[in-house]
């Protein structure tokens, strides 16, 4: 009986141990399934999936890392700021310089539109200015002008004496020269101050075109040589003061480079042709030029 009781207890213990092991395995299997079921799959863009792990350690790591990503500055904002800095650096200064040249005509005792022919001259110049605003700019110019002047029809029978006076007929014993045989080569060096008014800016402030009206004052040095058939007869140098008005049409090719076509008449004091002033007491110079403008 004792032996039978021992065998029965041994069998019972083996069965309980097997049940315990089987329960542990089933519990572990359930835990693994539960852990896998805690992963959720959400559809993303372009057939991709974003896996969200709800494990406590992973969730804590995501919470810690999220503020660092938000603190990073957006790349688009940096690009816009860099573009603004580049744009500001490329904007030209209000100061500008330029140079140009063109045709010139003049009138005093003799004139470019003479009795026998029209004698066009030329001009060369440099300038510098400051753009005050869209409407106004101040400018200083230095110009050189060379013209050949001849006599009018009304004066072709007059005579120039060696003493520099005008006569209606040659004097006995005085060297005289007939006006119709004379020409005057006049050289002018002028320093001018201009106020440019862009009338087009009143209607369209963003246009590349400009329509400029420029009142100006001048100080001019003249040197003239009077010749008879190529032989020098008389020379004279004089300082003049004057003023005038120029009209200009400009176009900005680039933000820094532009062209301006201008024309204007400048009235001067005194004669510029080394001839005596009698009937013709108006002196003016008509300059037309094309100028290249460069903004600094």
Coordinates of C-alpha atoms in Angstrom, one line a residue:
X1 CA 0.0 0.0 0.0
X2 CA 2.8 2.3 0.8
X3 CA 4.4 1.7 -2.5
X4 CA 1.1 2.3 -4.4
X5 CA 0.7 5.7 -2.5
X6 CA 4.2 6.8 -3.5
X7 CA 3.6 6.1 -7.1
X8 CA 0.3 7.9 -7.1
X9 CA 1.8 11.0 -5.6
X10 CA 4.7 11.0 -8.1
X11 CA 2.3 10.8 -11.1
X12 CA 0.1 13.6 -9.6
X13 CA 3.2 15.9 -9.2
X14 CA 4.3 15.3 -12.8
X15 CA 0.9 16.2 -14.1
X16 CA 0.8 19.5 -12.1
X17 CA 4.3 20.4 -13.2
X18 CA 3.3 19.9 -16.8
X19 CA 0.2 22.0 -16.4
X20 CA 2.3 24.8 -14.8
X21 CA 4.8 24.8 -17.6
X22 CA 2.1 24.8 -20.2
X23 CA 0.3 27.8 -18.5
X24 CA 3.5 29.8 -18.5
X25 CA 4.1 29.2 -22.2
X26 CA 0.5 30.2 -23.0
X27 CA 0.9 33.3 -20.9
X28 CA 4.1 34.2 -22.7
X29 CA 2.5 33.7 -26.0
X30 CA -0.4 35.9 -25.1
X31 CA 1.9 38.6 -23.9
X32 CA 3.9 38.5 -27.2
X33 CA 0.6 38.8 -29.2
X34 CA -0.6 41.7 -27.0
X35 CA 2.7 43.5 -27.6
X36 CA 2.5 43.0 -31.3
X37 CA -1.1 44.2 -31.3
X38 CA 0.0 47.5 -29.7
X39 CA 1.7 48.5 -33.0
X40 CA -0.6 50.5 -35.3
X41 CA 0.0 51.1 -38.9
X42 CA -1.3 54.3 -40.6
X43 CA -1.2 54.8 -44.3
X44 CA 1.2 57.6 -45.5
X45 CA 1.9 59.4 -48.7
X46 CA 3.0 57.5 -51.8
X47 CA 1.9 54.1 -50.4
X48 CA 4.3 54.4 -47.5
X49 CA 3.4 53.4 -43.8
X50 CA 4.2 55.3 -40.7
X51 CA 4.6 52.9 -37.7
X52 CA 3.8 54.3 -34.3
X53 CA 5.3 52.2 -31.5
X54 CA 3.5 52.6 -28.3
X55 CA 6.2 51.1 -26.2
X56 CA 6.7 53.3 -23.1
X57 CA 10.5 53.7 -23.7
X58 CA 10.0 54.7 -27.4
X59 CA 7.2 57.1 -26.6
X60 CA 9.3 58.8 -24.0
X61 CA 12.2 59.2 -26.4
X62 CA 9.8 60.7 -29.0
X63 CA 8.5 63.2 -26.5
X64 CA 12.0 64.2 -25.6
X65 CA 13.2 64.6 -29.2
X66 CA 10.1 66.5 -30.5
X67 CA 11.0 70.0 -29.0
X68 CA 14.5 69.8 -30.5
X69 CA 12.9 69.5 -34.0
X70 CA 10.6 72.4 -33.4
X71 CA 13.4 74.7 -32.3
X72 CA 15.2 74.2 -35.7
X73 CA 14.7 77.3 -37.9
X74 CA 12.8 76.8 -41.1
X75 CA 15.0 76.6 -44.2
X76 CA 12.5 78.7 -46.2
X77 CA 12.9 81.6 -43.8
X78 CA 16.7 81.5 -44.0
X79 CA 16.5 81.5 -47.9
X80 CA 14.2 84.5 -47.9
X81 CA 16.4 86.5 -45.6
X82 CA 19.5 85.7 -47.7
X83 CA 17.6 86.8 -50.8
X84 CA 16.7 90.1 -49.1
X85 CA 20.3 90.7 -48.2
X86 CA 21.5 90.0 -51.7
X87 CA 18.8 92.3 -53.1
X88 CA 19.8 95.1 -50.8
X89 CA 23.4 94.7 -51.7
X90 CA 22.6 94.9 -55.5
X91 CA 20.6 98.2 -55.2
X92 CA 22.6 101.0 -56.7
X93 CA 23.8 104.1 -54.8
X94 CA 22.1 107.5 -55.2
X95 CA 25.4 108.8 -56.6
X96 CA 26.1 108.5 -60.4
X97 CA 28.6 109.5 -63.0
X98 CA 28.4 109.7 -66.8
X99 CA 30.0 110.9 -70.0
X100 CA 28.7 111.7 -73.5
X101 CA 29.0 113.7 -76.7
X102 CA 27.1 115.1 -79.6
X103 CA 26.5 118.0 -81.9
X104 CA 26.7 121.7 -81.2
X105 CA 25.5 124.9 -82.9
X106 CA 26.0 128.5 -81.8
X107 CA 25.2 132.1 -82.5
X108 CA 26.8 135.4 -81.7
X109 CA 28.2 138.0 -84.2
X110 CA 28.9 134.9 -86.4
X111 CA 26.8 131.8 -86.4
X112 CA 26.8 128.1 -87.2
X113 CA 24.0 128.7 -89.7
X114 CA 26.0 131.0 -91.8
X115 CA 25.6 132.7 -95.2
X116 CA 27.3 130.0 -97.3
X117 CA 26.8 126.8 -95.3
X118 CA 25.8 125.2 -92.0
X119 CA 28.8 124.4 -89.8
X120 CA 27.9 121.8 -87.1
X121 CA 30.3 121.6 -84.2
X122 CA 30.7 118.9 -81.5
X123 CA 30.7 118.6 -77.7
X124 CA 32.2 116.2 -75.2
X125 CA 31.5 116.1 -71.5
X126 CA 31.5 114.3 -68.1
X127 CA 29.1 114.6 -65.3
X128 CA 28.4 113.6 -61.7
X129 CA 25.2 113.7 -59.8
X130 CA 23.1 112.7 -56.8
X131 CA 19.6 111.4 -57.0
X132 CA 17.6 113.1 -54.2
X133 CA 14.4 111.2 -54.8
X134 CA 12.3 109.8 -57.7
X135 CA 11.5 113.4 -58.9
X136 CA 14.7 115.4 -58.3
X137 CA 18.5 115.0 -58.8
X138 CA 21.3 117.5 -58.7
X139 CA 24.1 117.4 -61.2
X140 CA 27.4 119.0 -62.1
X141 CA 28.9 118.9 -65.6
X142 CA 32.1 119.8 -67.3
X143 CA 31.8 120.2 -71.1
X144 CA 34.1 121.0 -74.0
X145 CA 32.5 122.5 -77.2
X146 CA 34.1 123.3 -80.5
X147 CA 32.3 125.2 -83.3
X148 CA 33.1 126.9 -86.6
X149 CA 31.1 130.1 -87.1
X150 CA 30.5 132.1 -90.3
X151 CA 28.9 135.4 -91.2
X152 CA 25.2 136.2 -91.8
X153 CA 23.8 137.3 -95.1
X154 CA 23.2 140.7 -93.7
X155 CA 26.8 141.2 -92.6
X156 CA 28.7 139.8 -95.6
X157 CA 29.7 143.3 -96.9
X158 CA 31.1 144.5 -93.6
X159 CA 34.8 144.8 -92.8
X160 CA 36.9 143.9 -89.8
X161 CA 39.8 146.2 -89.1
X162 CA 43.1 145.1 -87.7
X163 CA 42.3 147.1 -84.6
X164 CA 39.3 144.8 -83.9
X165 CA 36.5 147.3 -84.9
X166 CA 33.8 146.9 -87.5
X167 CA 33.7 149.1 -90.6
X168 CA 31.3 149.5 -93.5
X169 CA 34.2 149.9 -95.9
X170 CA 37.9 149.2 -95.8
X171 CA 39.9 152.1 -94.3
X172 CA 42.9 153.6 -96.1
X173 CA 46.1 152.6 -94.3
X174 CA 44.4 150.1 -92.0
X175 CA 44.5 146.4 -92.7
X176 CA 40.9 145.2 -93.1
X177 CA 39.2 141.9 -93.8
X178 CA 35.8 141.3 -95.4
X179 CA 33.3 139.5 -93.3
X180 CA 32.3 137.1 -96.1
X181 CA 35.8 135.8 -96.2
X182 CA 36.1 135.2 -92.4
X183 CA 35.3 132.2 -90.1
X184 CA 35.7 131.9 -86.4
X185 CA 36.7 128.7 -84.7
X186 CA 35.4 128.9 -81.1
X187 CA 36.4 126.6 -78.3
X188 CA 34.3 126.6 -75.1
X189 CA 35.0 125.0 -71.7
X190 CA 31.9 125.2 -69.5
X191 CA 31.2 124.2 -65.9
X192 CA 27.5 123.8 -65.2
X193 CA 25.2 123.1 -62.3
X194 CA 21.9 121.4 -63.1
X195 CA 18.6 120.5 -61.3
X196 CA 17.0 117.6 -63.0
X197 CA 13.2 117.2 -62.7
X198 CA 11.8 113.8 -63.9
X199 CA 8.3 114.6 -64.9
X200 CA 7.5 111.0 -65.9
X201 CA 8.0 109.9 -62.3
X202 CA 4.9 111.9 -61.3
X203 CA 2.8 109.5 -63.3
X204 CA 4.8 106.2 -63.1
X205 CA 7.4 105.8 -60.4
X206 CA 8.5 102.3 -61.5
X207 CA 9.1 103.1 -65.1
X208 CA 12.5 102.5 -66.7
X209 CA 11.9 105.7 -68.8
X210 CA 12.4 109.3 -67.6
X211 CA 11.5 112.6 -69.1
X212 CA 13.8 115.2 -67.6
X213 CA 13.6 119.0 -67.5
X214 CA 16.9 120.6 -66.4
X215 CA 17.3 124.3 -65.6
X216 CA 21.1 125.1 -65.4
X217 CA 23.6 127.9 -64.7
X218 CA 27.0 128.0 -66.3
X219 CA 30.4 129.5 -66.1
X220 CA 32.2 129.4 -69.5
X221 CA 35.7 130.1 -70.8
X222 CA 35.9 130.8 -74.5
X223 CA 38.9 131.0 -76.9
X224 CA 38.2 132.0 -80.5
X225 CA 40.5 132.3 -83.5
X226 CA 39.3 134.3 -86.5
X227 CA 40.7 133.2 -89.9
X228 CA 40.7 134.6 -93.4
X229 CA 41.0 131.8 -96.0
X230 CA 43.0 129.7 -93.4
X231 CA 45.3 132.6 -92.2
X232 CA 44.9 133.7 -88.6
X233 CA 43.6 137.2 -88.3
X234 CA 42.6 137.7 -84.7
X235 CA 42.3 135.8 -81.4
X236 CA 40.4 136.5 -78.1
X237 CA 39.7 134.8 -74.8
X238 CA 36.8 135.7 -72.5
X239 CA 34.9 134.4 -69.4
X240 CA 31.1 134.2 -69.7
X241 CA 28.2 133.5 -67.4
X242 CA 24.9 132.1 -68.5
X243 CA 21.9 129.9 -67.9
X244 CA 19.6 127.7 -69.9
X245 CA 17.2 124.8 -70.0
X246 CA 17.8 121.2 -71.2
X247 CA 15.2 118.6 -72.1
X248 CA 16.2 114.9 -71.8
X249 CA 14.7 111.5 -72.4
X250 CA 16.3 108.7 -70.5
X251 CA 16.1 104.9 -70.2
X252 CA 17.5 102.5 -67.5
X253 CA 19.0 99.5 -69.3
X254 CA 20.0 97.9 -66.0
X255 CA 19.6 99.1 -62.4
X256 CA 23.1 100.6 -62.7
X257 CA 23.4 101.6 -66.4
X258 CA 21.2 104.0 -68.3
X259 CA 21.2 106.3 -71.4
X260 CA 20.0 109.9 -71.7
X261 CA 19.4 111.9 -74.9
X262 CA 19.3 115.6 -74.1
X263 CA 19.1 118.9 -76.0
X264 CA 19.1 122.4 -74.8
X265 CA 20.1 126.1 -75.4
X266 CA 22.4 128.0 -73.1
X267 CA 22.5 131.8 -73.2
X268 CA 25.8 133.5 -72.4
X269 CA 27.1 137.0 -71.7
X270 CA 29.4 138.6 -74.2
X271 CA 30.7 137.5 -77.7
X272 CA 32.3 134.1 -78.1
X273 CA 33.7 134.5 -81.6
X274 CA 36.4 137.3 -81.1
X275 CA 34.4 139.7 -83.3
X276 CA 32.9 143.1 -82.3
X277 CA 29.3 143.0 -81.2
X278 CA 27.0 145.4 -83.0
X279 CA 23.6 144.4 -84.3
X280 CA 23.8 140.7 -83.1
X281 CA 23.9 140.9 -79.4
X282 CA 22.5 137.5 -78.5
X283 CA 24.9 134.7 -77.7
X284 CA 23.8 131.1 -77.3
X285 CA 25.0 127.6 -77.6
X286 CA 22.7 124.8 -78.6
X287 CA 24.0 121.4 -77.5
X288 CA 22.5 118.0 -78.2
X289 CA 24.2 114.9 -76.8
X290 CA 23.8 111.2 -75.9
X291 CA 25.0 110.4 -72.4
X292 CA 25.9 107.1 -70.7
X293 CA 25.0 107.1 -67.0
X294 CA 26.5 104.7 -64.4
X295 CA 25.1 104.5 -60.9
X296 CA 27.7 103.8 -58.2

